[in-house]
Short mmCIF file of C-alpha atoms in Angstrom, two decimals:
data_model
loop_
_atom_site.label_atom_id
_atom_site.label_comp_id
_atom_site.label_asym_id
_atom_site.label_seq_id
_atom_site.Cartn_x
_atom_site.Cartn_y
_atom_site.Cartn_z
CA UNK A 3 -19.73 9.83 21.13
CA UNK A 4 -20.13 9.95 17.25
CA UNK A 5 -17.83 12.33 15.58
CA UNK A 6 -18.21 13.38 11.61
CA UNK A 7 -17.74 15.96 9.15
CA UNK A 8 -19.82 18.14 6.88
CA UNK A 9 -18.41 17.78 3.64
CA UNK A 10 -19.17 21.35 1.40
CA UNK A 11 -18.18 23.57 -1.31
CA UNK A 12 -18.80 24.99 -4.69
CA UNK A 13 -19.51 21.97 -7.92
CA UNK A 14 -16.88 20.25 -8.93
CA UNK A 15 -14.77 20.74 -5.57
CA UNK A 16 -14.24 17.12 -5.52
CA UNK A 17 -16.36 16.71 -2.44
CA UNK A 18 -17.55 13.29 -3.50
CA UNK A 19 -14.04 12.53 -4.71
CA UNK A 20 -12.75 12.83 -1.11
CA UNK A 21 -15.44 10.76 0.78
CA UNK A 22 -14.54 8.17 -1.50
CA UNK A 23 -10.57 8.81 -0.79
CA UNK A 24 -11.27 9.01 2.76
CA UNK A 25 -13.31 5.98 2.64
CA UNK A 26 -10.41 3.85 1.15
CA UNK A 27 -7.79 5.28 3.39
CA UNK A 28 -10.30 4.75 6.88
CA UNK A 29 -10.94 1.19 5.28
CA UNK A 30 -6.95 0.61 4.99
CA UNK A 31 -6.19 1.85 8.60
CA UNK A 32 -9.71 -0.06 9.99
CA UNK A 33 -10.88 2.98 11.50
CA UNK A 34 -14.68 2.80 11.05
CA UNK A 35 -16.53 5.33 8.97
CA UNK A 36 -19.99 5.74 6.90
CA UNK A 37 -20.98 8.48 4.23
CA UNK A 38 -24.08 9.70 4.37
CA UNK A 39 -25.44 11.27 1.03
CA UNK A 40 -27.16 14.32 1.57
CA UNK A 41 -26.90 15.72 -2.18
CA UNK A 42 -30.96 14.43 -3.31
CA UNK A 43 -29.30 15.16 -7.17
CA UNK A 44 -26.30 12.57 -6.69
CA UNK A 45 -27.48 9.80 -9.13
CA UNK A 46 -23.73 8.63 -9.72
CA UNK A 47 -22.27 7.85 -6.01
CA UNK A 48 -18.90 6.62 -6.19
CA UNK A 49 -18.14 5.57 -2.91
CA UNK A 50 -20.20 3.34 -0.63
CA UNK A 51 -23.09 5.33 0.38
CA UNK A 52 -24.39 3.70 4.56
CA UNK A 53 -27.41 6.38 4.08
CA UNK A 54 -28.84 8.02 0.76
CA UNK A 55 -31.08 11.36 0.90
CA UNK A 56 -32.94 9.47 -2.53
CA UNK A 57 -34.45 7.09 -0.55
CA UNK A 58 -36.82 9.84 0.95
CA UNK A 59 -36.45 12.70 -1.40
CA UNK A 60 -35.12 13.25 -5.10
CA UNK A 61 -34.62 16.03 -6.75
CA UNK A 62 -35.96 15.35 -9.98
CA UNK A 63 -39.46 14.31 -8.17
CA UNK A 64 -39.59 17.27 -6.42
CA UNK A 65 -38.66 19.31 -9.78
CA UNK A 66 -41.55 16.96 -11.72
CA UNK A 67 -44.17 17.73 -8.89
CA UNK A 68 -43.82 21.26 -7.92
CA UNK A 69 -42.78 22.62 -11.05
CA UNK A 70 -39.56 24.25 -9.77
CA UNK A 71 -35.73 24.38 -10.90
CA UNK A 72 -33.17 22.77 -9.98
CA UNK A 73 -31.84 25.73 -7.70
CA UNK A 74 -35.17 25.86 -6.08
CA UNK A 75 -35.79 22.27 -5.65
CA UNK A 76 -32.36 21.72 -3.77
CA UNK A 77 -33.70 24.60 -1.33
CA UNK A 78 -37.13 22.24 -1.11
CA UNK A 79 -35.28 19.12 -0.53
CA UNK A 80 -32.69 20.59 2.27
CA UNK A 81 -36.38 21.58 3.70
CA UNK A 82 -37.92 18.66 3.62
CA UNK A 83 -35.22 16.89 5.39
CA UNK A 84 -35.24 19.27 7.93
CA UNK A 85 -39.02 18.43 8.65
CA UNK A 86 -38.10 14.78 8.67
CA UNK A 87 -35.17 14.84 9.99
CA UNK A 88 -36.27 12.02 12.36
CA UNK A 89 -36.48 9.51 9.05
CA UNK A 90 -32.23 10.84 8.95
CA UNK A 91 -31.68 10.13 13.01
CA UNK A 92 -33.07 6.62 12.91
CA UNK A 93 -30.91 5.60 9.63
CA UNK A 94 -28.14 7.14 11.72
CA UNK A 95 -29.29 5.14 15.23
CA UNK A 96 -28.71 2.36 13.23
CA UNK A 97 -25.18 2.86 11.89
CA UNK A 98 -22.31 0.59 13.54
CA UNK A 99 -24.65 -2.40 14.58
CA UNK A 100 -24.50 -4.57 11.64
CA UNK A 101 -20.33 -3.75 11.60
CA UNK A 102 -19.94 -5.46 14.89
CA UNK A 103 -19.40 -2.10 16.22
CA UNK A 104 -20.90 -0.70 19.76
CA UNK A 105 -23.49 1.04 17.63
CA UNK A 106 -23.83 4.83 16.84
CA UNK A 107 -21.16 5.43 20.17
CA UNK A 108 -18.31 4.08 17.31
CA UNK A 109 -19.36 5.78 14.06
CA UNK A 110 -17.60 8.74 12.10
CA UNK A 111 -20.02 9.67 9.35
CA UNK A 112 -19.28 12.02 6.45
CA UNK A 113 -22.19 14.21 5.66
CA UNK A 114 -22.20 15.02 1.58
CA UNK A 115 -23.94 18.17 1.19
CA UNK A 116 -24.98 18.99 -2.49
CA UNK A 117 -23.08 21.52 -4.25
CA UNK A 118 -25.17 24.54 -4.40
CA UNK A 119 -23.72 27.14 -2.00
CA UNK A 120 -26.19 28.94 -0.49
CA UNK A 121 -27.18 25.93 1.50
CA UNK A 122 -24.03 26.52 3.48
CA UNK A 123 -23.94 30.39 3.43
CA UNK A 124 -27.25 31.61 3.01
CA UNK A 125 -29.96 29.26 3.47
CA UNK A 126 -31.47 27.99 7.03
CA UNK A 127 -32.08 24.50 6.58
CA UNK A 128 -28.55 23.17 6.71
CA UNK A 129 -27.36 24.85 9.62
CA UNK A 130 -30.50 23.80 11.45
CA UNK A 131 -29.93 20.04 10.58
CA UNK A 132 -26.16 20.55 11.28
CA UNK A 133 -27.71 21.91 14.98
CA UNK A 134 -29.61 18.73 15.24
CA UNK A 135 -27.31 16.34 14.29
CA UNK A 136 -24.98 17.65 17.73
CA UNK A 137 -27.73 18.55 19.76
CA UNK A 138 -30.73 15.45 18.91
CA UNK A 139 -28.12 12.82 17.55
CA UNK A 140 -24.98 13.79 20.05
CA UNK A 141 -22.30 14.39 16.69
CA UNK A 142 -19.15 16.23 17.29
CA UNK A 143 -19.14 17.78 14.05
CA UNK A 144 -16.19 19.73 11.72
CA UNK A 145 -17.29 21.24 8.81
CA UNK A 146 -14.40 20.14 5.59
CA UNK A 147 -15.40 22.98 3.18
CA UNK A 148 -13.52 22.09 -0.27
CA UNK A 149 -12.29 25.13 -3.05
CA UNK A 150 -10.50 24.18 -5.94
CA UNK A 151 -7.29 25.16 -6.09
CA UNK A 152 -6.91 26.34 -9.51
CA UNK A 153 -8.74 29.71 -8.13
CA UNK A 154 -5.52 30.95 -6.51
CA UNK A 155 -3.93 31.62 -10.08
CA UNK A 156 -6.32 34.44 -10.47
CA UNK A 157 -6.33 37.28 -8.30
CA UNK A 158 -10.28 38.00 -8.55
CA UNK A 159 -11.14 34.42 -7.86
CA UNK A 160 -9.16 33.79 -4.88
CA UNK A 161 -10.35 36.81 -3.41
CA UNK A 162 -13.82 35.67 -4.09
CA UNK A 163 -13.23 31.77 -2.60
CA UNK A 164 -12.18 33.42 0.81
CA UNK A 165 -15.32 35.39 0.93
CA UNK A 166 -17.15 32.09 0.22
CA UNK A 167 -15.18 30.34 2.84
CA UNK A 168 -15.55 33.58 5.36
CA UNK A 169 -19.12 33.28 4.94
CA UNK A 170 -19.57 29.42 5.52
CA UNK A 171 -17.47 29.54 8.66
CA UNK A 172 -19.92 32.11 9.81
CA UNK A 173 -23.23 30.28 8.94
CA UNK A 174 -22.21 26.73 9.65
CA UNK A 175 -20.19 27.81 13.17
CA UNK A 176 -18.71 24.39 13.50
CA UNK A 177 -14.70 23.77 13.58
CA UNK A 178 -13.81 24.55 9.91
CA UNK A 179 -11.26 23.17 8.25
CA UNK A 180 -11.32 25.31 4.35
CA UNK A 181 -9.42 22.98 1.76
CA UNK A 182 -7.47 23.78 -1.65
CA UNK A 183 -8.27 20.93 -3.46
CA UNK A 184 -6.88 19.22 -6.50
CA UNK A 185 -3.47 20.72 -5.51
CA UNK A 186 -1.58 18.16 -7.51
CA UNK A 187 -3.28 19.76 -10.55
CA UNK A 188 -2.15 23.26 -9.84
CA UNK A 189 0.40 23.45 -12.07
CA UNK A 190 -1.53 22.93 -15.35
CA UNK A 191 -2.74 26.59 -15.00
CA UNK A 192 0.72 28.62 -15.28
CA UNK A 193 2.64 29.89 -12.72
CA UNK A 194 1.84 31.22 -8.79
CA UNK A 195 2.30 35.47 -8.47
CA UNK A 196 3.55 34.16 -4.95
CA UNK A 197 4.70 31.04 -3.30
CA UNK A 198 1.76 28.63 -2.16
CA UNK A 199 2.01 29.84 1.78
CA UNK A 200 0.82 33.26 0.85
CA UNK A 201 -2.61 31.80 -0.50
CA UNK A 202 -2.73 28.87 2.45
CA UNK A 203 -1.94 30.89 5.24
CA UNK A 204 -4.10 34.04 3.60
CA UNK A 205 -0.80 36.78 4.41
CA UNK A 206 -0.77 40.74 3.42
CA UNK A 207 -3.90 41.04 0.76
CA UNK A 208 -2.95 44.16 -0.14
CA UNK A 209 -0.30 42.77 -2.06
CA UNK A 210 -3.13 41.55 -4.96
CA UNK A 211 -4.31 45.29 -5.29
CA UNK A 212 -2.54 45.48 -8.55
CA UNK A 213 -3.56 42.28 -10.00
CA UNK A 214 -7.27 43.40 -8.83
CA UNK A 215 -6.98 46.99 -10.60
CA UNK A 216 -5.69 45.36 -13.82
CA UNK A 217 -8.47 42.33 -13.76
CA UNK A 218 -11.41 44.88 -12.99
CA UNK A 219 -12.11 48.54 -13.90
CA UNK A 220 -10.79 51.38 -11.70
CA UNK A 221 -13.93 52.20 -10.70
CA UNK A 222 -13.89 48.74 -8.18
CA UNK A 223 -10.59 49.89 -6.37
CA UNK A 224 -12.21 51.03 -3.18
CA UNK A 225 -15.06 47.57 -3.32
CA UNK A 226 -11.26 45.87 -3.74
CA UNK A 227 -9.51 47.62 -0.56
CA UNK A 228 -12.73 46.93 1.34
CA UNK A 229 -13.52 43.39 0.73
CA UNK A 230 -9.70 42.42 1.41
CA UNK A 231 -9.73 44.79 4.63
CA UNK A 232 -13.42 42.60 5.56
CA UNK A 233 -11.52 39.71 4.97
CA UNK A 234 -8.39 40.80 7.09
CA UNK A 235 -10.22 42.05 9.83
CA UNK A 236 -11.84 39.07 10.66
CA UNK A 237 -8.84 37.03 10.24
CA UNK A 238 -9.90 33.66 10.46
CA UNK A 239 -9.76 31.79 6.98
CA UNK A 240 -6.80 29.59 6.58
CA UNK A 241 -6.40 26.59 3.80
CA UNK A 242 -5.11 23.16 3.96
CA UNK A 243 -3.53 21.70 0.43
CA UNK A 244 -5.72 18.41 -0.71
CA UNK A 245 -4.31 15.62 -3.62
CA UNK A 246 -6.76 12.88 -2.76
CA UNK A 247 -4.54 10.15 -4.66
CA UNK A 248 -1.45 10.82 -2.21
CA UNK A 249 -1.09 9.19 0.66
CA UNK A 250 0.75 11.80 2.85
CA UNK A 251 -1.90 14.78 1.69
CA UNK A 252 -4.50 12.32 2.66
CA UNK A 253 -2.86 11.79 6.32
CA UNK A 254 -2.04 15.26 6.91
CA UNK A 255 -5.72 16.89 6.48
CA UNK A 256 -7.18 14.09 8.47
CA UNK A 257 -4.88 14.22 11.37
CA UNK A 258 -5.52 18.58 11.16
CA UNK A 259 -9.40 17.24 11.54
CA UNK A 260 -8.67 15.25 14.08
CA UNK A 261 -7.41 17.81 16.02
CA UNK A 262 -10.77 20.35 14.90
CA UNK A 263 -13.41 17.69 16.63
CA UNK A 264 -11.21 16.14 19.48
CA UNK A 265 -11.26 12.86 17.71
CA UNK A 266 -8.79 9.62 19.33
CA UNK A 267 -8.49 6.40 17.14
CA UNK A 268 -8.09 3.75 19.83
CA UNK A 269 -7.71 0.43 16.88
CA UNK A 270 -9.49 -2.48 18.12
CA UNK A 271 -8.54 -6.01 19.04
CA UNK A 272 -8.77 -8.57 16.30
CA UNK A 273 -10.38 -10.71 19.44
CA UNK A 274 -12.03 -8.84 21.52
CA UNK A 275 -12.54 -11.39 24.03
CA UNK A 276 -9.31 -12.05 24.92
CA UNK A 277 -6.63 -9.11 24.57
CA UNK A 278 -3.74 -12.09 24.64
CA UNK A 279 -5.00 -14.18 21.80
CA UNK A 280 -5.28 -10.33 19.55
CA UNK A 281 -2.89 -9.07 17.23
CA UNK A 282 -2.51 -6.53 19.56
CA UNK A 283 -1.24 -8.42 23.03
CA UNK A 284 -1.61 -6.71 26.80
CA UNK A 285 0.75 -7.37 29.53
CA UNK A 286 -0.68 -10.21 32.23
CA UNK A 287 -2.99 -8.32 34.36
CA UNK A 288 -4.42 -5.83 31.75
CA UNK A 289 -8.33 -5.06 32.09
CA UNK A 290 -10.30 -5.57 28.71
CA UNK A 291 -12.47 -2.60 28.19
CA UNK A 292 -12.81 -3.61 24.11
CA UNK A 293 -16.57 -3.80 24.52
CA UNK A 294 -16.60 -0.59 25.39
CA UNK A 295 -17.59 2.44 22.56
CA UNK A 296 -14.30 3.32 21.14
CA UNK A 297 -14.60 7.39 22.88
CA UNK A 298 -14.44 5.47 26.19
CA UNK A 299 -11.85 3.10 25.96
CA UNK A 300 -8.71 3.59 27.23
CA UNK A 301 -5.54 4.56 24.94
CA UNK A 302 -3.85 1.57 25.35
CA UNK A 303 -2.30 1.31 21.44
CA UNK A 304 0.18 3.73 19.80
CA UNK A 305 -2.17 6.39 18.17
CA UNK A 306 -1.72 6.30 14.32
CA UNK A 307 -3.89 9.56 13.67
CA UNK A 308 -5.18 11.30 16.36
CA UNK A 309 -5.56 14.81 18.36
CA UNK A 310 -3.19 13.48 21.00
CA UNK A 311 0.26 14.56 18.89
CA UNK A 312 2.02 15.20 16.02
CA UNK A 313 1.92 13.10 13.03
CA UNK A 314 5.28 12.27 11.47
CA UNK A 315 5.63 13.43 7.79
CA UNK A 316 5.48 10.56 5.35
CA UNK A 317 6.37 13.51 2.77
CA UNK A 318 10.24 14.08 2.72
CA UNK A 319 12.87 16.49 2.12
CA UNK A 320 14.64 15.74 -1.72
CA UNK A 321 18.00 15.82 -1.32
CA UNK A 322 21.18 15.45 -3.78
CA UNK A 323 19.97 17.59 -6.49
CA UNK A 324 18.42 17.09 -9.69
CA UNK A 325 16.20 14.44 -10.70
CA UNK A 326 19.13 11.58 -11.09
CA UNK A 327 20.04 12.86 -7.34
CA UNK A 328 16.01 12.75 -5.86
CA UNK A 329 15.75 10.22 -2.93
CA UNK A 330 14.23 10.51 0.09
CA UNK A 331 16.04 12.23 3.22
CA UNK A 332 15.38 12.67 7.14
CA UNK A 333 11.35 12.91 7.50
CA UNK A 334 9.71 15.73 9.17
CA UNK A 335 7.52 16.15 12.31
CA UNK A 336 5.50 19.27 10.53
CA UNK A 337 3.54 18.63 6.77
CA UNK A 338 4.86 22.36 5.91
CA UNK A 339 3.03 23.92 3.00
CA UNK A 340 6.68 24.48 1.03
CA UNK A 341 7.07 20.59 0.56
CA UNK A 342 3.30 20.82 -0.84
CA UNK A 343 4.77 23.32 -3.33
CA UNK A 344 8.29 21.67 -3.85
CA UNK A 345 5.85 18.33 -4.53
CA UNK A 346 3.45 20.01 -7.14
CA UNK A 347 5.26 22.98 -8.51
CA UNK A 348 8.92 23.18 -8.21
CA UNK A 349 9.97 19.59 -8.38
CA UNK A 350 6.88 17.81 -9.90
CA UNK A 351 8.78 15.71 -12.72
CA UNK A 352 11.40 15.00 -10.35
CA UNK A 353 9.10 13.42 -7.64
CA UNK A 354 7.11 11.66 -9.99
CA UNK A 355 9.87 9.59 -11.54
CA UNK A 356 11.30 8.99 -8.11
CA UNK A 357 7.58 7.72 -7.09
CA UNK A 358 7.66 5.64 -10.11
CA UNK A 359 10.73 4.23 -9.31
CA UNK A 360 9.58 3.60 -5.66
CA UNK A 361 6.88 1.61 -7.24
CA UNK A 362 8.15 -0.33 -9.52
CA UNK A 363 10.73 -1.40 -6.77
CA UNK A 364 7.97 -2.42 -4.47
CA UNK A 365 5.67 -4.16 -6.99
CA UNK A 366 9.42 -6.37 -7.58
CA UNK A 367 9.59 -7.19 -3.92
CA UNK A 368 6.17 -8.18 -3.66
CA UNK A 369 6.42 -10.16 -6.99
CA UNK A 370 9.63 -11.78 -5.94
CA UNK A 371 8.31 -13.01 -2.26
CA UNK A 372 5.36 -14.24 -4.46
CA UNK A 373 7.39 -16.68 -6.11
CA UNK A 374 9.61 -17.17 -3.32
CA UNK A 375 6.08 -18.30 -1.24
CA UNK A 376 5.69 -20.78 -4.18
CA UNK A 377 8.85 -22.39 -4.62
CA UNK A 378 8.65 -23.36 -0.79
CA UNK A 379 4.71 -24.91 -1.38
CA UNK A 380 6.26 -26.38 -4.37
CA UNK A 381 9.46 -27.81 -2.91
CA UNK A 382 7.37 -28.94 0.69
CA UNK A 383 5.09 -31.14 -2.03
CA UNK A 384 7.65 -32.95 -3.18
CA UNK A 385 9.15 -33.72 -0.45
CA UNK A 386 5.87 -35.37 1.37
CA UNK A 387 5.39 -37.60 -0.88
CA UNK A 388 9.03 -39.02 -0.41
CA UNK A 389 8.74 -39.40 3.38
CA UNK A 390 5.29 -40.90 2.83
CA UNK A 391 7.62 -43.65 0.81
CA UNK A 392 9.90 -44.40 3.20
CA UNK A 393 7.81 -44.80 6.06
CA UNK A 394 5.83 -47.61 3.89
#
C-alpha cells in the first residue's frame, strides 16, 4: 500500500522547505520517498522533484492563454488536473520501479500543493484529487498543513491561523497533522503572552479576549467571543512545533505522522537474496519475504520511526545551570512541547553554543580517524615493499 502526505498552507509556510528537509532526512535513514509537485507556479524547486505538475500544465500558459490572474489560473490548473488526473496516476504507477523498489506497493510520496488557500478550504478540485488518489491510486493519505509560527505573537493572527487550519481539516477530511513552522525563528518577534503549550495544544481562548479588544475596535467583541467559542466547540485543532534544520524536530513530526496514516518502516536488506550475506543477518531458518512490498513484509528489524511505539527523544533535558553548566542529561521517551520552548526561547544561546561545541568535537573525531586511516595506508606501504625485499 502507498502511503503519502498532502503538504499545504498559506505562502511562505515553508512547505517546499520541508519536502526538501524530509527528503534529506528519508534519504539518510533509506526509507524511500518521492515529491510530487503539484504547485503549476513552482519555477524554483529545491528538492528533487519524481513528478512535476509543469510538465502538463503551467501557470503562466494558462495566465497567457485565457487571460486570467494568477488567483484564477491556480483555480484553472487544480481543474485541469482534476480532468486529467489519469496523466498524474500513471506518473505515479510508475514510481518505485526504476529504485529497485516493488513498484508503487513501496512508495511514500509528498504531494506539494501551491500556496493559495482556498484550494484546501474552499475550492473542489483538491479534495476531489485527494479522493482519487485513496480511492483510484490506493494512497493512505495525511494531510501536513504548515502555519508559520511567528502568527502566535499576535493575538488576531493566531486566532485567524486556527480558523484556517479548522477549515482545512474540514474540507480535506484526511488525518491532519497542523504544523507551527519556523519555530526556531520564534524568538526574533518579542516575547510569548503565554508559554508555547497554550498555542500548541490550543487551551482556554478566552484568555486572548483582552489582547483581541485592544487589537480591534469594541464593536468586534461579540465576532471575538464567537469565533473562539466556534473554534472551542469543535475542539479538534492541535499544532506540532517544526525547525526543519534540527534533527530531533525533524524525527518527532514524522514519527506523529506515522502514527496519523498507520505507516511501518520495515528497512530493507542490503542483499535481498540472501538475508545472511545482508547487513542485516537472520537466524538459520529465517524465511526471506524481502521481495515482498515493504506494507507486507514482516517486522523483522528494530523499527526506527514507526506507528508501532514511542520514539526516544534525541532532544534532552539541560542540566547544571547556565550556559558554562549546559550538557546533555537522561533523554526522554515524550518530545514535550516545553523542551521546544526551553530550545528556542528560554535557553536559545545556551543550546546553541553547546551544539557548536558538540560539533566542533565531532568534526575533530572524524578528522582525527581520518588521519589515523592514513597513517595505517601509509605505514602498510612501507612495509610491503620491505617484505617484497627479503623474500628476493
Amino acid at each position: 500500500m502507498p502511503f503519502g502526505e498532502i503538504v499545504c498552507g498559506s505562502p511562505g509556510s515553508g512547505k517546499s522547505t520541508y519536502c526538501q528537509g524530509k527528503h534529506q532526512l528519508f534519504t539518510a535513514l533509506q526509507r524511500p520517498i518521492y515529491i510530487v509537485n503539484l504547485d503549476p507556479a513552482n519555477d524554483n524547486i529545491p528538492y528533487p522533484c519524481a513528478i512535476d505538475i509543469s510538465e502538463l500544465i503551467t501557470l503562466q500558459e494558462v495566465m497567457d492563454e485565457h487571460g486570467l490572474g494568477p488567483n484564477g489560473g491556480m483555480l484553472y490548473c487544480m481543474e485541469y488536473l482534476e480532468k486529467n488526473f489519469d496523466w498524474l496516476e500513471g506518473k505515479l504507477g510508475e514510481l518505485g520501479k526504476e529504485d529497485g523498489e516493488n513498484g508503487p506497493a513501496d512508495v511514500y510520496a509528498l504531494f506539494d500543493l501551491p500556496g493559495q488557500v482556498e484550494l484546501s478550504t474552499n475550492h473542489e478540485s483538491v479534495k476531489r484529487i485527494v479522493d482519487m488518489l485513496q480511492s483510484k491510486c490506493g494512497f493512505r493519505l495525511a494531510a501536513v498543513h504548515l502555519c508559520d509560527a511567528h502568527y502566535v505573537t499576535d493575538a488576531a493572527k493566531y486566532i485567524s491561523v486556527l480558523l484556517l487550519s479548522l477549515r482545512t481539516m474540514l474540507q480535506l477530511e484526511l488525518p491532519h497533522i497542523n504544523v507551527l513552522s519556523k519555530i526556531d525563528l520564534i524568538g526574533n518577534y518579542g516575547d510569548l503572552d503565554f508559554n508555547l503549550d497554550f498555542y500548541t495544544e490550543v487551551q482556554d481562548l478566552t484568555y486572548l479576549e483582552n489582547s483581541l479588544s485592544t487589537s480591534l475596535s469594541p464593536r468586534f467583541q461579540a465576532l471575538n467571543l464567537a469565533m473562539i467559542s466556534l473554534i472551542e466547540d469543535y475542539n479538534l485543532v492541535g499544532f506540532e512545533t517544526l525547525a526543519v534544520e534540527d534533527k530531533s524536530s525533524m524525527l518527532h513530526l514524522t514519527h506523529a505522522i506515522d502514527r496519523a496514516t498507520g505507516y511501518v518502516f520495515v528497512p530493507r536488506p542490503s542483499n535481498a537474496s540472501s538475508t545472511h550475506t545482508s547487513k542485516n543477518p537472520q537466524p538459520e531458518g529465517t524465511i526471506d519475504e524481502s521481495h515482498k512490498p515493504v506494507s507486507a513484509q514482516p517486522n523483522e528489524y528494530a523499527l526506527f520511526s514507526s506507528a508501532a511505539g514511542p520514539l526516544k527523544n534525541t532532544l534532552m533535558n539541560m542540566a547544571g545551570g547556565g550556559s558554562a553548566g549546559t550538557r546533555f542529561a537522561e533523554a526522554k521517551d515524550v518530545y514535550d512541547v516545553r523542551d521546544v520552548q526551553e530550545r528556542w526561547l528560554d535557553a536559545k544561546d545556551a543550546w546553541d553554543a553547546f551544539e557548536k561545541r558538540e560539533w566542533r568535537r565531532e568534526g575533530e573525531k572524524v578528522r582525527d580517524e581520518v588521519a589515523r586511516a592514513k597513517a595505517m595506508e601509509n605505514e602498510g606501504g612501507k612495509s610491503d615493499p620491505e617484505r617484497g625485499g627479503g623474500a628476493k
